[in-house]
Amino acid sequence: MDLKLLDVEPTEAERVVVDLFTGMGRDQLLPALHAVNDRVGWISQGALNHICRVLHVPPAEAYGVASFYSLFSLSERPAKITHVCVDLACQVNGAKALCDRLTDELGPAGAKSGWLRSPCLGVCEKAPAALAFEAGEVAKEQLLAPTHAGEVIAVAAAGPSHVDGERAEVPQAGSPGLRLLKRVGVVDPESLDDYRATGGYHALRTALLLGPSGVIREVSDAKLMGRGGAAFPTGRKWDATAKQPVRPHYLVCNADESEPGTFKDRLLMEGDPFAVIESMTIAGFAAGCSRGYLYLRGEYPRALHLLRNAISKARERNFLGENIMGHEGFSFDIEIRRGAGAYICGEETAIFNSIEGFRGEPRSKPPFPVEKGLFGKPTVVNNVETLVNVPVILTEGCEAYTRVGTEGSTGPKLFCLSGNVSRPGVYEVPFGTTLGELLDLAGGVPPGRELRAVLLGGAAGGFVRPDELDLPLTLEDARAAGTTLGSGVVLVLDDTADLGSFLLRIAAFFRDESCGQCVPCRIGTVRQEEALHRLVGKRPLSTSAADLQLLREVGQVMRDSSICGLGQTAWNAIESALDRLGYAEEAAK
Amino acid sequence: MTIVEIGLPKRLVEMTLDGESVRVPEGATILDACTAKGKSIPTLCYGDTLKPANACRVCMVEVEGSRTLVPSCSRKVEPGMVVHTDSERTQHSRKLVLELLGSATDLSTTPHVDEWMSACGADPSRFGPEAETKLQPTIVDNPLYVRDYGKCIMCYKCVDACGDQWQNSFAISVAGRGFDSRISTEFSTPLPDSACVYCGNCIEVCPTGALSFKREHDKREDGTWDESAQTQTTTVCTFCGVGCNLTLHVQDNEIVKVTSPHESTVTHGNLCIKGRFGWQHVQNR
Ligand SMILES: Cc1cc2nc3c(=O)[nH]c(=O)nc-3n(C[C@H](O)[C@H](O)[C@H](O)COP(=O)(O)O)c2cc1C
Ligand code: SF4
Ligand code: SF4
Ligand code: SF4
Ligand code: FES
């Protein structure tokens, strides 16, 4: 392929960082874009051109990829930029007032004023949150959470300090009986020795003794279900991949975690990064993968730092690399890929396109990933939390594991509590705990307030009423109740919350995050938002009833005819607010 | 396409289509089965010479046992499949997809869309006068063809034709995301500065008239475009030894556009700049 490039050259700084990719291929497109963004803060024509020359990518396609991600800018902007979260949990905790102050003092959000509105930053337990970024020879990022206008303005001016050092914290830290969170906030996340001293790498040793099919049997018998939202049996996925004769096989650990209200995977990665690495290694061994990709959302600087450290220490000690732990013939290594601001890249096939250097658009299924996934090869995609259950299963045995939780939903489960709740954070409970018990654990709504509703499962989930708190949190009970546990979001709204604005934010999220590939979602999410605006603002097209009808019809086509889960679920929460919380009647008044 | 397949005869797969038992060759799509049975299913992003993009979702049908509707243009028939093309769900979906498209884009030059809309009672105006649209000025940046992206439905066909499926020029791509997604060159540079070689193969596959010959565009602008007064004559390009087939569209004794038969086993409707645009000398009078 002869490339026709633009007649624009990169700056010296851009050239230096891009030249490091010499000899590499298209799958380095996203890392190369990050490298330029980290160095200068935006992607100029000269820089994009040079990336294309070095990686041999047509400029139109590279432009298509770069413009897909919201963390990149293709027009000039300052090196310092602060992303201010305006999503669900932050909205409930004062994000609007924060943004109003910033608008007054810095000017309206945009490149000029140096701050931008951001979708969920994944730190909902410390809302409201902001992430300050400064490009340079060493790019700096600092999470501000919980924050206030004064701090955001000060950091926006002075620039962030280097990757911030706050330790991962969970309310239950150190409590007996924790399985997934047992090290989080307790064990030094940078120390491989501490990890091993607390049982780390026992499970991998067991796995190597059991052999791949033995591991798959344990995981299947443990009835481990995926924790990323779709609740697919993990053992079945691994088995289907392991059986594919085509080589190589790949493993992708899905750490894109961008569902509003979800932050459990971040806690696991920040609090117990070696466990993520060990779990991936076991999965790779079981499914016959020689290589694993850890796809980490772009807004998790601290997790990135800790995972990089964990991977390099694991390599030094032969827990990654060739003949791992002396096991002849078992080689496995892990590469971290940073996302760049696109919720859709967490979809299990969009993630492949993103890694391969294409636009992060979902592919049509069939073929399924176990057959044709990353680079067209059989691939296992698993969520971080799903994987971290595997060492627990191998250490305790599948029988002990199935005694935790219920018949249909085995094991421990992490829930992300945020919103109007006294002690927000990630909680580990056995499946089957009721919603009410979970809320009590987190201290319930702040004193003097009354519970209004709980958003369960995230923006793609649904609402539950205060009279439904006896709902046992299991996959089967949630399904029977017409809702979902999704990614474990439990976002609490009390009587001070503004439900209309909350729903509008959900609608805006789906409109912003639609990849745009298919009509029902690309246009439907826009029409949904418009109709909801009219309903909430009491400015109906003709009557509120007609707008409600329009919403329902658009919702139905999104659910029926969208390509992927994003469009298919974009109407769920809004529908449940209308019907389950009675917002339909309120809006029609 | 009437490509003659040489090889083992295909096994037949049996399915039920709207209550009728149908046998189709293995590998056939639901759309193929419908076509064989004389059922017409609307399609927009499907291209007879391209791999299905599955993007427009106007061809959705109901397959029993499937949680969602499925795109008939790409879903292969499986043994025992029970398909409904006209159930309430499919009708609702078709109507809404057409309404959504019509509310955001100018479909005035998209063939068949009026018939489909009236058949299912679609009314794109019901999203109100303030519904956001993609309407925008036409881009005229070269003497050969124009791009009116207000008519673009993002079917991916031009990108696929320009890219690795046919032309390998990669001059255009989908840029942006969601409702803001668009077909674009890098940094929206004008076509003459891009990798475009003016083969016009993107125009050939465009289902909406978003891409059109400058001649057609000008005639539409001054109100002299009249398809009923046009003849189509298929002939052979005289420029080189490949001998591509050209279909000349002639109005008032003047060539107004050139297409190429998709059935051609050599070129599948693709041409180069000479065959597509190099006909002015024919009418130097
Ligand atoms: C729009 C969308 C976004 C998703 N984002 C994530 C994500 O960030 N993390 C994740 O683990 N799964 C995500 N999923 C679910 C994945 O498609 C997939 O089901 C999951 O990663 C499989 O892993 P599991 O079986 O371990 O749950 C998303 C799905 C959709 C449709
Ligand atoms: S449903 Fe939405 S996110 Fe998914 S493929 Fe379609 S447009 Fe993209
Ligand atoms: S005319 Fe040919 S090269 Fe130019 S954009 Fe269209 S398909 Fe690509
Ligand atoms: S310009 Fe035409 S071919 Fe290209 S995406 Fe738009 S409608 Fe499809
Ligand atoms: S024709 Fe089938 S999805 Fe467009």
CSV table of C-alpha atoms in Angstrom, one decimal, chain B residues 25-208:
chain,number,residue,atom,x,y,z
B,25,PRO,CA,-27.9,-23.6,-0.1
B,26,GLU,CA,-25.7,-23.8,2.9
B,27,GLY,CA,-24.1,-20.4,3.5
B,28,ALA,CA,-27.1,-18.4,2.2
B,29,THR,CA,-28.3,-15.5,4.2
B,30,ILE,CA,-31.8,-14.9,5.3
B,31,LEU,CA,-32.0,-12.2,2.7
B,32,ASP,CA,-31.0,-14.7,0.0
B,33,ALA,CA,-33.8,-16.9,1.2
B,34,CYS,CA,-36.2,-14.1,1.0
B,35,THR,CA,-35.1,-13.1,-2.4
B,36,ALA,CA,-35.4,-16.6,-3.6
B,37,LYS,CA,-39.0,-16.7,-2.3
B,38,GLY,CA,-39.8,-13.4,-4.0
B,39,LYS,CA,-40.1,-11.5,-0.7
B,40,SER,CA,-38.7,-8.1,-0.8
B,41,ILE,CA,-36.9,-6.9,2.3
B,42,PRO,CA,-35.7,-3.3,2.4
B,43,THR,CA,-31.9,-2.9,2.6
B,44,LEU,CA,-29.7,0.2,2.6
B,45,CYS,CA,-26.2,-0.7,3.8
B,46,TYR,CA,-26.2,-4.1,2.1
B,47,GLY,CA,-24.1,-4.0,-1.1
B,48,ASP,CA,-24.1,-6.8,-3.6
B,49,THR,CA,-20.4,-6.4,-4.1
B,50,LEU,CA,-19.4,-5.7,-0.5
B,51,LYS,CA,-19.2,-7.5,2.8
B,52,PRO,CA,-22.2,-6.7,5.0
B,53,ALA,CA,-21.6,-3.8,7.3
B,54,ASN,CA,-24.8,-4.5,9.3
B,55,ALA,CA,-25.2,-0.9,10.1
B,56,CYS,CA,-28.5,0.4,8.9
B,57,ARG,CA,-30.7,-2.2,10.5
B,58,VAL,CA,-33.5,-1.6,8.1
B,59,CYS,CA,-33.5,-5.3,7.1
B,60,MET,CA,-34.1,-6.8,10.5
B,61,VAL,CA,-36.2,-9.9,10.8
B,62,GLU,CA,-37.4,-12.0,13.7
B,63,VAL,CA,-35.7,-15.4,14.4
B,64,GLU,CA,-37.5,-17.5,16.9
B,65,GLY,CA,-35.3,-18.1,20.0
B,66,SER,CA,-33.2,-14.9,19.4
B,67,ARG,CA,-33.4,-12.2,22.1
B,68,THR,CA,-33.1,-9.5,19.5
B,69,LEU,CA,-34.1,-9.1,15.9
B,70,VAL,CA,-31.3,-10.1,13.4
B,71,PRO,CA,-30.0,-8.5,10.3
B,72,SER,CA,-31.3,-10.6,7.4
B,73,CYS,CA,-28.6,-9.2,5.0
B,74,SER,CA,-25.8,-11.0,6.9
B,75,ARG,CA,-27.3,-13.7,9.2
B,76,LYS,CA,-26.7,-17.1,7.6
B,77,VAL,CA,-29.5,-19.5,7.5
B,78,GLU,CA,-29.2,-22.3,10.1
B,79,PRO,CA,-31.0,-25.6,9.9
B,80,GLY,CA,-34.4,-25.4,11.4
B,81,MET,CA,-34.4,-21.6,11.7
B,82,VAL,CA,-37.9,-20.1,12.0
B,83,VAL,CA,-38.0,-16.6,10.6
B,84,HIS,CA,-40.7,-14.0,10.5
B,85,THR,CA,-40.2,-11.1,8.2
B,86,ASP,CA,-43.5,-9.4,8.9
B,87,SER,CA,-44.3,-9.8,12.6
B,88,GLU,CA,-45.3,-6.9,14.7
B,89,ARG,CA,-41.8,-6.5,16.1
B,90,THR,CA,-40.2,-6.4,12.6
B,91,GLN,CA,-42.7,-3.9,11.4
B,92,HIS,CA,-42.1,-1.7,14.4
B,93,SER,CA,-38.4,-1.9,13.9
B,94,ARG,CA,-38.5,-1.2,10.2
B,95,LYS,CA,-40.8,1.8,10.7
B,96,LEU,CA,-38.8,3.3,13.5
B,97,VAL,CA,-35.4,2.8,11.7
B,98,LEU,CA,-36.8,4.6,8.7
B,99,GLU,CA,-38.3,7.3,10.8
B,100,LEU,CA,-35.1,7.8,12.7
B,101,LEU,CA,-33.1,8.0,9.5
B,102,GLY,CA,-35.6,10.3,7.8
B,103,SER,CA,-35.6,12.6,10.9
B,104,ALA,CA,-31.8,13.1,10.7
B,105,THR,CA,-30.9,12.9,7.0
B,106,ASP,CA,-32.3,14.0,3.7
B,107,LEU,CA,-33.5,10.9,2.0
B,108,SER,CA,-35.0,12.6,-1.0
B,109,THR,CA,-32.6,10.9,-3.4
B,110,THR,CA,-32.6,7.5,-1.8
B,111,PRO,CA,-34.4,5.1,-4.1
B,112,HIS,CA,-37.4,3.1,-2.7
B,113,VAL,CA,-37.4,4.8,0.6
B,114,ASP,CA,-40.8,6.5,-0.1
B,115,GLU,CA,-42.4,3.2,-0.9
B,116,TRP,CA,-41.0,1.6,2.3
B,117,MET,CA,-42.1,4.5,4.4
B,118,SER,CA,-45.6,4.6,3.2
B,119,ALA,CA,-45.9,0.8,3.4
B,120,CYS,CA,-45.2,0.9,7.1
B,121,GLY,CA,-46.7,4.3,7.8
B,122,ALA,CA,-43.5,5.9,8.8
B,123,ASP,CA,-43.6,9.6,9.7
B,124,PRO,CA,-40.1,11.1,10.3
B,125,SER,CA,-41.6,14.5,11.2
B,126,ARG,CA,-43.1,13.2,14.4
B,127,PHE,CA,-39.8,13.8,16.3
B,128,GLY,CA,-40.6,17.5,16.1
B,129,PRO,CA,-39.2,20.4,14.3
B,130,GLU,CA,-36.3,20.7,16.7
B,131,ALA,CA,-35.0,17.2,16.2
B,132,GLU,CA,-31.2,17.4,15.6
B,133,THR,CA,-30.3,16.6,12.0
B,134,LYS,CA,-27.2,16.0,9.9
B,135,LEU,CA,-28.1,18.6,7.3
B,136,GLN,CA,-25.0,20.5,6.2
B,137,PRO,CA,-23.7,22.3,3.1
B,138,THR,CA,-22.7,20.2,0.1
B,139,ILE,CA,-18.9,19.9,-0.3
B,140,VAL,CA,-17.8,20.8,-3.9
B,141,ASP,CA,-14.0,20.7,-3.8
B,142,ASN,CA,-13.2,19.1,-7.2
B,143,PRO,CA,-14.6,19.2,-10.7
B,144,LEU,CA,-15.7,15.5,-10.8
B,145,TYR,CA,-17.9,14.7,-7.9
B,146,VAL,CA,-19.7,16.3,-4.9
B,147,ARG,CA,-20.3,15.1,-1.4
B,148,ASP,CA,-23.6,16.0,0.2
B,149,TYR,CA,-23.3,14.5,3.6
B,150,GLY,CA,-26.6,15.8,4.7
B,151,LYS,CA,-27.9,12.8,2.8
B,152,CYS,CA,-25.4,10.3,4.3
B,153,ILE,CA,-26.8,7.5,6.3
B,154,MET,CA,-23.4,6.2,7.5
B,155,CYS,CA,-23.7,2.9,5.6
B,156,TYR,CA,-19.9,2.4,5.4
B,157,LYS,CA,-20.2,1.4,1.8
B,158,CYS,CA,-18.0,4.2,0.3
B,159,VAL,CA,-15.4,3.5,3.0
B,160,ASP,CA,-15.3,-0.2,2.3
B,161,ALA,CA,-15.2,0.4,-1.5
B,162,CYS,CA,-12.3,2.9,-1.1
B,163,GLY,CA,-10.5,0.7,1.4
B,164,ASP,CA,-9.4,-2.9,1.4
B,165,GLN,CA,-12.5,-4.4,-0.2
B,166,TRP,CA,-11.9,-2.8,-3.6
B,167,GLN,CA,-9.9,0.3,-4.3
B,168,ASN,CA,-7.2,0.2,-1.6
B,169,SER,CA,-6.9,4.0,-1.7
B,170,PHE,CA,-8.1,4.6,1.9
B,171,ALA,CA,-8.9,8.2,1.1
B,172,ILE,CA,-11.9,8.3,3.4
B,173,SER,CA,-12.9,6.8,6.8
B,174,VAL,CA,-15.5,7.1,9.4
B,175,ALA,CA,-14.5,9.8,11.9
B,176,GLY,CA,-15.9,11.0,15.2
B,177,ARG,CA,-18.3,9.0,17.3
B,178,GLY,CA,-22.1,8.5,17.7
B,179,PHE,CA,-24.4,11.1,16.1
B,180,ASP,CA,-21.3,13.2,15.3
B,181,SER,CA,-19.7,10.4,13.3
B,182,ARG,CA,-19.2,11.3,9.7
B,183,ILE,CA,-17.3,10.2,6.5
B,184,SER,CA,-14.1,12.2,6.3
B,185,THR,CA,-10.7,12.5,4.9
B,186,GLU,CA,-7.9,13.1,7.5
B,187,PHE,CA,-8.6,16.4,9.2
B,188,SER,CA,-11.4,17.0,6.6
B,189,THR,CA,-8.8,18.0,4.0
B,190,PRO,CA,-10.3,18.6,0.5
B,191,LEU,CA,-10.3,15.6,-1.7
B,192,PRO,CA,-7.6,17.0,-4.1
B,193,ASP,CA,-5.1,16.9,-1.2
B,194,SER,CA,-6.2,13.5,0.0
B,195,ALA,CA,-5.4,10.0,-1.2
B,196,CYS,CA,-8.4,10.0,-3.5
B,197,VAL,CA,-7.8,8.9,-7.1
B,198,TYR,CA,-11.2,9.7,-8.4
B,199,CYS,CA,-12.2,6.2,-9.3
B,200,GLY,CA,-15.7,7.0,-8.3
B,201,ASN,CA,-16.2,3.6,-6.9
B,202,CYS,CA,-17.7,5.2,-3.8
B,203,ILE,CA,-20.3,6.9,-5.9
B,204,GLU,CA,-21.1,3.6,-7.5
B,205,VAL,CA,-22.0,2.0,-4.1
B,206,CYS,CA,-23.6,5.0,-2.3
B,207,PRO,CA,-27.2,4.1,-1.7
B,208,THR,CA,-28.5,7.6,-1.0
